[in-house]
mmCIF file of C-alpha atoms in Angstrom:
data_model
loop_
_atom_site.group_PDB
_atom_site.id
_atom_site.type_symbol
_atom_site.label_atom_id
_atom_site.label_comp_id
_atom_site.label_asym_id
_atom_site.label_seq_id
_atom_site.Cartn_x
_atom_site.Cartn_y
_atom_site.Cartn_z
ATOM 1 C CA MET C 4 -250.596 -161.416 -86.652
ATOM 2 C CA THR C 5 -248.872 -158.033 -86.659
ATOM 3 C CA SER C 6 -245.503 -157.560 -84.974
ATOM 4 C CA LEU C 7 -247.106 -155.427 -82.242
ATOM 5 C CA ALA C 8 -249.759 -158.050 -81.521
ATOM 6 C CA MET C 9 -247.082 -160.743 -81.462
ATOM 7 C CA SER C 10 -244.968 -158.686 -79.036
ATOM 8 C CA VAL C 11 -247.946 -158.183 -76.709
ATOM 9 C CA SER C 12 -248.862 -161.871 -76.856
ATOM 10 C CA ASP C 13 -245.279 -162.985 -76.199
ATOM 11 C CA SER C 14 -244.908 -160.503 -73.344
ATOM 12 C CA LEU C 15 -248.097 -161.747 -71.668
ATOM 13 C CA THR C 16 -246.888 -165.332 -72.051
ATOM 14 C CA ILE C 17 -243.605 -164.503 -70.305
ATOM 15 C CA THR C 18 -245.528 -162.595 -67.619
ATOM 16 C CA ARG C 19 -247.656 -165.690 -67.003
ATOM 17 C CA ARG C 20 -244.536 -167.849 -66.854
ATOM 18 C CA ASN C 21 -242.971 -165.600 -64.207
ATOM 19 C CA LEU C 22 -246.153 -165.535 -62.101
ATOM 20 C CA ILE C 23 -246.420 -169.342 -62.263
ATOM 21 C CA LYS C 24 -242.827 -169.506 -61.017
ATOM 22 C CA VAL C 25 -243.809 -167.362 -58.020
ATOM 23 C CA LYS C 26 -246.742 -169.680 -57.345
ATOM 24 C CA ARG C 27 -244.447 -172.697 -57.388
ATOM 25 C CA VAL C 28 -241.846 -171.010 -55.166
ATOM 26 C CA PRO C 29 -243.998 -169.591 -52.340
ATOM 27 C CA ASP C 30 -240.894 -168.445 -50.467
ATOM 28 C CA LEU C 31 -240.765 -165.492 -52.875
ATOM 29 C CA ILE C 32 -244.215 -164.328 -51.749
ATOM 30 C CA VAL C 33 -243.527 -165.005 -48.073
ATOM 31 C CA PHE C 34 -240.335 -162.948 -47.912
ATOM 32 C CA ALA C 35 -241.735 -160.228 -50.206
ATOM 33 C CA THR C 36 -244.581 -159.660 -47.733
ATOM 34 C CA LEU C 37 -242.814 -160.331 -44.412
ATOM 35 C CA SER C 38 -240.161 -157.678 -44.969
ATOM 36 C CA PRO C 39 -242.566 -154.712 -45.318
ATOM 37 C CA ILE C 40 -244.656 -155.960 -42.380
ATOM 38 C CA MET C 41 -241.479 -156.050 -40.281
ATOM 39 C CA PHE C 42 -240.595 -152.471 -41.319
ATOM 40 C CA VAL C 43 -244.103 -151.231 -40.497
ATOM 41 C CA LEU C 44 -244.102 -152.778 -37.036
ATOM 42 C CA LEU C 45 -240.494 -151.808 -36.306
ATOM 43 C CA PHE C 46 -240.838 -148.132 -37.192
ATOM 44 C CA ARG C 47 -244.375 -147.789 -35.864
ATOM 45 C CA TYR C 48 -243.746 -149.208 -32.399
ATOM 46 C CA VAL C 49 -239.973 -148.959 -31.851
ATOM 47 C CA PHE C 50 -239.095 -145.612 -33.449
ATOM 48 C CA GLY C 51 -242.523 -143.999 -33.712
ATOM 49 C CA SER C 52 -242.581 -142.563 -30.210
ATOM 50 C CA ALA C 53 -239.170 -140.934 -30.737
ATOM 51 C CA ILE C 54 -239.923 -139.295 -34.104
ATOM 52 C CA PRO C 55 -242.081 -136.160 -33.866
ATOM 53 C CA VAL C 56 -244.295 -135.268 -36.813
ATOM 54 C CA PRO C 57 -245.199 -131.563 -37.184
ATOM 55 C CA GLY C 58 -248.864 -130.602 -37.102
ATOM 56 C CA GLY C 59 -250.064 -133.387 -34.860
ATOM 57 C CA LEU C 60 -250.266 -136.026 -37.620
ATOM 58 C CA SER C 61 -249.947 -139.541 -36.230
ATOM 59 C CA TYR C 62 -246.671 -141.244 -37.050
ATOM 60 C CA ALA C 63 -248.533 -144.225 -38.524
ATOM 61 C CA GLU C 64 -250.129 -142.000 -41.163
ATOM 62 C CA PHE C 65 -246.828 -140.248 -41.852
ATOM 63 C CA LEU C 66 -244.940 -143.547 -42.034
ATOM 64 C CA LEU C 67 -247.049 -145.832 -44.239
ATOM 65 C CA PRO C 68 -246.701 -143.979 -47.563
ATOM 66 C CA GLY C 69 -242.936 -143.972 -46.991
ATOM 67 C CA ILE C 70 -242.954 -147.714 -46.325
ATOM 68 C CA PHE C 71 -245.035 -148.260 -49.466
ATOM 69 C CA ALA C 72 -242.510 -146.346 -51.570
ATOM 70 C CA GLN C 73 -239.465 -147.999 -50.037
ATOM 71 C CA THR C 74 -240.886 -151.487 -50.462
ATOM 72 C CA VAL C 75 -241.896 -151.192 -54.113
ATOM 73 C CA ILE C 76 -238.548 -149.600 -54.962
ATOM 74 C CA PHE C 77 -236.640 -152.408 -53.249
ATOM 75 C CA GLY C 78 -239.000 -154.821 -55.006
ATOM 76 C CA SER C 79 -237.708 -153.595 -58.351
ATOM 77 C CA THR C 80 -234.395 -155.319 -57.611
ATOM 78 C CA ILE C 81 -236.172 -158.645 -58.160
ATOM 79 C CA THR C 82 -236.287 -157.773 -61.862
ATOM 80 C CA GLY C 83 -232.525 -157.454 -62.143
ATOM 81 C CA ALA C 84 -231.773 -160.462 -59.948
ATOM 82 C CA SER C 85 -234.230 -162.687 -61.839
ATOM 83 C CA LEU C 86 -232.831 -161.721 -65.234
ATOM 84 C CA ALA C 87 -229.297 -162.314 -63.995
ATOM 85 C CA GLU C 88 -230.362 -165.731 -62.705
ATOM 86 C CA ASP C 89 -231.995 -166.626 -66.036
ATOM 87 C CA LEU C 90 -228.811 -165.601 -67.834
ATOM 88 C CA GLN C 91 -226.698 -167.625 -65.443
ATOM 89 C CA LYS C 92 -228.838 -170.738 -65.963
ATOM 90 C CA GLY C 93 -228.922 -170.398 -69.739
ATOM 91 C CA LEU C 94 -232.673 -169.804 -69.857
ATOM 92 C CA ILE C 95 -232.257 -166.611 -71.881
ATOM 93 C CA ASP C 96 -230.517 -168.638 -74.603
ATOM 94 C CA ARG C 97 -233.535 -170.946 -74.747
ATOM 95 C CA PHE C 98 -235.877 -167.984 -75.093
ATOM 96 C CA ARG C 99 -233.667 -166.604 -77.836
ATOM 97 C CA SER C 100 -234.045 -169.817 -79.840
ATOM 98 C CA LEU C 101 -237.830 -169.415 -79.873
ATOM 99 C CA PRO C 102 -239.751 -167.380 -82.484
ATOM 100 C CA MET C 103 -240.682 -164.595 -80.090
ATOM 101 C CA ALA C 104 -240.277 -160.828 -79.798
ATOM 102 C CA ARG C 105 -236.902 -159.781 -78.385
ATOM 103 C CA SER C 106 -238.520 -157.381 -75.927
ATOM 104 C CA ALA C 107 -240.959 -159.985 -74.557
ATOM 105 C CA VAL C 108 -238.597 -161.361 -71.911
ATOM 106 C CA LEU C 109 -237.972 -157.907 -70.459
ATOM 107 C CA VAL C 110 -241.555 -156.656 -70.708
ATOM 108 C CA GLY C 111 -242.888 -159.889 -69.213
ATOM 109 C CA ARG C 112 -240.405 -159.728 -66.351
ATOM 110 C CA THR C 113 -241.194 -156.110 -65.465
ATOM 111 C CA LEU C 114 -244.964 -156.643 -65.723
ATOM 112 C CA ALA C 115 -244.827 -159.717 -63.470
ATOM 113 C CA ASP C 116 -242.840 -157.824 -60.844
ATOM 114 C CA THR C 117 -245.321 -154.944 -61.007
ATOM 115 C CA LEU C 118 -248.160 -157.382 -60.314
ATOM 116 C CA MET C 119 -246.160 -158.732 -57.379
ATOM 117 C CA ASN C 120 -245.949 -155.176 -56.074
ATOM 118 C CA VAL C 121 -249.755 -154.973 -56.168
ATOM 119 C CA LEU C 122 -249.891 -157.916 -53.755
ATOM 120 C CA THR C 123 -247.198 -156.385 -51.559
ATOM 121 C CA ILE C 124 -248.997 -153.028 -51.326
ATOM 122 C CA ALA C 125 -252.267 -154.794 -50.472
ATOM 123 C CA VAL C 126 -250.574 -156.667 -47.607
ATOM 124 C CA MET C 127 -248.960 -153.451 -46.332
ATOM 125 C CA MET C 128 -252.271 -151.577 -46.476
ATOM 126 C CA ILE C 129 -253.944 -154.241 -44.373
ATOM 127 C CA THR C 130 -251.057 -154.066 -41.888
ATOM 128 C CA GLY C 131 -251.309 -150.280 -41.926
ATOM 129 C CA PHE C 132 -254.996 -150.336 -41.030
ATOM 130 C CA VAL C 133 -254.138 -152.590 -38.082
ATOM 131 C CA VAL C 134 -251.524 -150.136 -36.724
ATOM 132 C CA GLY C 135 -253.673 -147.025 -37.184
ATOM 133 C CA TRP C 136 -253.092 -145.820 -40.745
ATOM 134 C CA ARG C 137 -256.152 -144.493 -42.569
ATOM 135 C CA ILE C 138 -257.056 -143.108 -46.003
ATOM 136 C CA HIS C 139 -258.767 -139.717 -45.769
ATOM 137 C CA THR C 140 -259.439 -139.060 -49.448
ATOM 138 C CA SER C 141 -261.796 -140.511 -52.045
ATOM 139 C CA ILE C 142 -261.455 -143.998 -53.520
ATOM 140 C CA GLY C 143 -260.351 -142.463 -56.808
ATOM 141 C CA GLU C 144 -257.535 -140.494 -55.192
ATOM 142 C CA ALA C 145 -256.440 -143.538 -53.206
ATOM 143 C CA VAL C 146 -256.301 -145.597 -56.416
ATOM 144 C CA LEU C 147 -254.222 -142.853 -58.007
ATOM 145 C CA GLY C 148 -251.867 -143.046 -55.025
ATOM 146 C CA VAL C 149 -251.375 -146.761 -55.605
ATOM 147 C CA LEU C 150 -250.875 -146.197 -59.343
ATOM 148 C CA LEU C 151 -248.249 -143.550 -58.592
ATOM 149 C CA LEU C 152 -246.300 -146.050 -56.507
ATOM 150 C CA LEU C 153 -246.628 -148.810 -59.111
ATOM 151 C CA THR C 154 -245.680 -146.550 -62.019
ATOM 152 C CA PHE C 155 -242.467 -145.419 -60.351
ATOM 153 C CA ALA C 156 -241.671 -149.002 -59.340
ATOM 154 C CA TYR C 157 -242.226 -150.134 -62.949
ATOM 155 C CA ALA C 158 -239.778 -147.506 -64.217
ATOM 156 C CA MET C 159 -237.245 -148.591 -61.574
ATOM 157 C CA SER C 160 -237.676 -152.203 -62.731
ATOM 158 C CA TRP C 161 -236.291 -151.215 -66.134
ATOM 159 C CA VAL C 162 -233.274 -149.635 -64.447
ATOM 160 C CA MET C 163 -232.707 -152.861 -62.534
ATOM 161 C CA ALA C 164 -233.257 -154.936 -65.696
ATOM 162 C CA PHE C 165 -230.369 -153.064 -67.310
ATOM 163 C CA VAL C 166 -228.200 -153.695 -64.231
ATOM 164 C CA GLY C 167 -229.127 -157.391 -64.199
ATOM 165 C CA LEU C 168 -228.178 -157.812 -67.849
ATOM 166 C CA LEU C 169 -224.834 -156.089 -67.269
ATOM 167 C CA VAL C 170 -223.575 -157.930 -64.196
ATOM 168 C CA ARG C 171 -225.151 -161.350 -64.923
ATOM 169 C CA THR C 172 -225.130 -162.724 -61.350
ATOM 170 C CA PRO C 173 -228.018 -162.205 -58.898
ATOM 171 C CA GLU C 174 -225.672 -161.721 -55.938
ATOM 172 C CA VAL C 175 -223.934 -158.771 -57.587
ATOM 173 C CA VAL C 176 -227.289 -157.281 -58.605
ATOM 174 C CA ASN C 177 -228.507 -157.401 -55.013
ATOM 175 C CA ASN C 178 -225.302 -155.882 -53.640
ATOM 176 C CA ALA C 179 -225.045 -153.158 -56.279
ATOM 177 C CA SER C 180 -228.709 -152.153 -56.039
ATOM 178 C CA PHE C 181 -228.576 -152.077 -52.238
ATOM 179 C CA ILE C 182 -225.679 -149.603 -52.338
ATOM 180 C CA VAL C 183 -227.787 -147.211 -54.441
ATOM 181 C CA ILE C 184 -231.357 -147.812 -53.254
ATOM 182 C CA PHE C 185 -230.654 -147.845 -49.522
ATOM 183 C CA PRO C 186 -229.345 -144.244 -49.315
ATOM 184 C CA ILE C 187 -231.905 -142.754 -51.724
ATOM 185 C CA THR C 188 -234.773 -144.223 -49.694
ATOM 186 C CA PHE C 189 -233.348 -143.014 -46.367
ATOM 187 C CA ILE C 190 -232.072 -139.579 -47.451
ATOM 188 C CA ALA C 191 -235.666 -138.609 -48.126
ATOM 189 C CA ASN C 192 -238.898 -137.844 -46.316
ATOM 190 C CA THR C 193 -239.601 -141.565 -46.104
ATOM 191 C CA PHE C 194 -239.369 -142.055 -42.337
ATOM 192 C CA VAL C 195 -238.712 -138.625 -40.853
ATOM 193 C CA PRO C 196 -239.485 -135.008 -41.799
ATOM 194 C CA ILE C 197 -236.568 -133.501 -43.723
ATOM 195 C CA ASP C 198 -236.690 -130.103 -41.965
ATOM 196 C CA GLY C 199 -234.025 -131.197 -39.490
ATOM 197 C CA PHE C 200 -231.598 -132.486 -42.135
ATOM 198 C CA PRO C 201 -228.260 -130.700 -42.669
ATOM 199 C CA SER C 202 -228.564 -128.235 -45.543
ATOM 200 C CA VAL C 203 -226.803 -130.404 -48.147
ATOM 201 C CA LEU C 204 -228.839 -133.496 -47.286
ATOM 202 C CA LYS C 205 -232.036 -131.455 -47.130
ATOM 203 C CA THR C 206 -231.469 -130.108 -50.639
ATOM 204 C CA PHE C 207 -230.770 -133.630 -51.892
ATOM 205 C CA ALA C 208 -233.902 -134.939 -50.160
ATOM 206 C CA GLU C 209 -236.065 -132.159 -51.633
ATOM 207 C CA TRP C 210 -235.065 -133.142 -55.186
ATOM 208 C CA ASN C 211 -234.841 -136.868 -54.531
ATOM 209 C CA PRO C 212 -237.544 -138.578 -56.648
ATOM 210 C CA VAL C 213 -238.242 -140.947 -53.762
ATOM 211 C CA SER C 214 -239.286 -137.950 -51.641
ATOM 212 C CA ALA C 215 -241.664 -136.895 -54.409
ATOM 213 C CA VAL C 216 -243.176 -140.393 -54.599
ATOM 214 C CA VAL C 217 -243.731 -140.382 -50.838
ATOM 215 C CA GLN C 218 -245.113 -136.826 -50.812
ATOM 216 C CA GLY C 219 -247.428 -137.588 -53.717
ATOM 217 C CA ALA C 220 -248.704 -140.738 -52.020
ATOM 218 C CA ARG C 221 -249.262 -138.873 -48.745
ATOM 219 C CA GLU C 222 -251.306 -136.217 -50.514
ATOM 220 C CA LEU C 223 -253.364 -138.730 -52.499
ATOM 221 C CA PHE C 224 -254.054 -140.826 -49.388
ATOM 222 C CA GLY C 225 -254.809 -137.740 -47.302
ATOM 223 C CA ASN C 226 -251.938 -138.335 -44.877
ATOM 224 C CA VAL C 227 -251.009 -134.669 -44.573
ATOM 225 C CA VAL C 228 -251.977 -132.004 -42.052
ATOM 226 C CA PRO C 229 -254.865 -129.887 -43.423
ATOM 227 C CA GLY C 230 -253.797 -126.292 -43.976
ATOM 228 C CA ALA C 231 -250.110 -127.072 -43.458
ATOM 229 C CA PRO C 232 -247.639 -124.843 -45.370
ATOM 230 C CA GLU C 233 -246.326 -126.184 -48.661
ATOM 231 C CA PRO C 234 -243.004 -128.047 -48.565
ATOM 232 C CA ASP C 235 -239.879 -126.250 -49.687
ATOM 233 C CA GLY C 236 -238.785 -126.806 -53.264
ATOM 234 C CA TRP C 237 -240.687 -127.140 -56.538
ATOM 235 C CA ALA C 238 -240.342 -130.928 -56.606
ATOM 236 C CA LEU C 239 -242.212 -131.458 -53.337
ATOM 237 C CA GLN C 240 -244.768 -128.784 -54.203
ATOM 238 C CA ASN C 241 -245.570 -130.674 -57.435
ATOM 239 C CA PRO C 242 -244.719 -134.246 -56.461
ATOM 240 C CA VAL C 243 -246.924 -136.137 -58.925
ATOM 241 C CA LEU C 244 -245.668 -134.159 -61.925
ATOM 242 C CA TYR C 245 -242.066 -134.516 -60.738
ATOM 243 C CA VAL C 246 -242.466 -138.289 -60.348
ATOM 244 C CA PHE C 247 -243.839 -138.660 -63.864
ATOM 245 C CA ILE C 248 -240.931 -136.623 -65.243
ATOM 246 C CA TRP C 249 -238.552 -139.138 -63.655
ATOM 247 C CA VAL C 250 -240.666 -142.055 -64.916
ATOM 248 C CA ALA C 251 -240.532 -140.684 -68.460
ATOM 249 C CA VAL C 252 -236.744 -140.216 -68.222
ATOM 250 C CA PHE C 253 -236.156 -143.713 -66.804
ATOM 251 C CA LEU C 254 -238.309 -145.387 -69.455
ATOM 252 C CA ALA C 255 -236.908 -143.315 -72.325
ATOM 253 C CA VAL C 256 -233.340 -144.170 -71.310
ATOM 254 C CA PHE C 257 -233.472 -147.677 -69.863
ATOM 255 C CA VAL C 258 -236.071 -149.437 -72.036
ATOM 256 C CA PRO C 259 -234.013 -149.110 -75.235
ATOM 257 C CA LEU C 260 -230.763 -149.640 -73.303
ATOM 258 C CA SER C 261 -232.106 -152.822 -71.714
ATOM 259 C CA VAL C 262 -233.477 -154.209 -74.994
ATOM 260 C CA ARG C 263 -230.194 -153.465 -76.771
ATOM 261 C CA THR C 264 -228.161 -155.017 -73.956
ATOM 262 C CA TYR C 265 -230.451 -158.063 -73.936
ATOM 263 C CA ARG C 266 -229.927 -158.623 -77.659
ATOM 264 C CA ARG C 267 -226.168 -158.251 -77.333
ATOM 265 C CA THR C 268 -225.938 -160.377 -74.169
ATOM 266 C CA ALA C 269 -228.208 -163.152 -75.449
ATOM 267 C CA GLY C 270 -226.260 -163.212 -78.682
ATOM 268 C CA ARG C 271 -222.934 -164.080 -77.043
#
């Protein structure tokens, strides 16, 4: 078996191990799905009537792509917290003693969390249909919208994997990631139009990759006003391309960093 084939096989084995763990700890699925449902209902019915959307678009259709993006990005923190927990419990040392590819633990962890995001998005879509959200494009474009969300979430998982290997405790991972992820998901077009933001925050929101993910998802799901003027800024005018630029940067930087940190950390 070639080294590449061995790496793929080992990675799939670790992915299966992580998914079995989720199956045996159903609380992970329950809380991963309840949180986005709560956000959908809260913003749709509590804040929706107070947030105007230009062009007559319903707030439900404006909101859901933002909720999708926020949820999968927050879901990436599971990668870092899980790796930190495995380090804390000594499980990484056990993996290291096995004849397996060094990258398998990280690839398997990020793939498993991406598959969990598929379930989360499916639950949110069902909830969205209940509260009035609809897809107005073709099936192919809708699938591309989901893939856009998952691809960005996968790249973010590698960022969180690096954080989890550095700090080594799940509590610190959760606190550190919250400090970063919370503002970047709110200083964006996630829940409200950015036209009313102060100039500095508006500029930040226009170039925030989260805004591009949300804008790209809205366009691919058809949740935009037909004939509406283009958003300000190149990033929001070309959201899909801008997202993939960020994905490429995240993967190019944090995949090798995470693998190197894993080897060094597991070797202590």
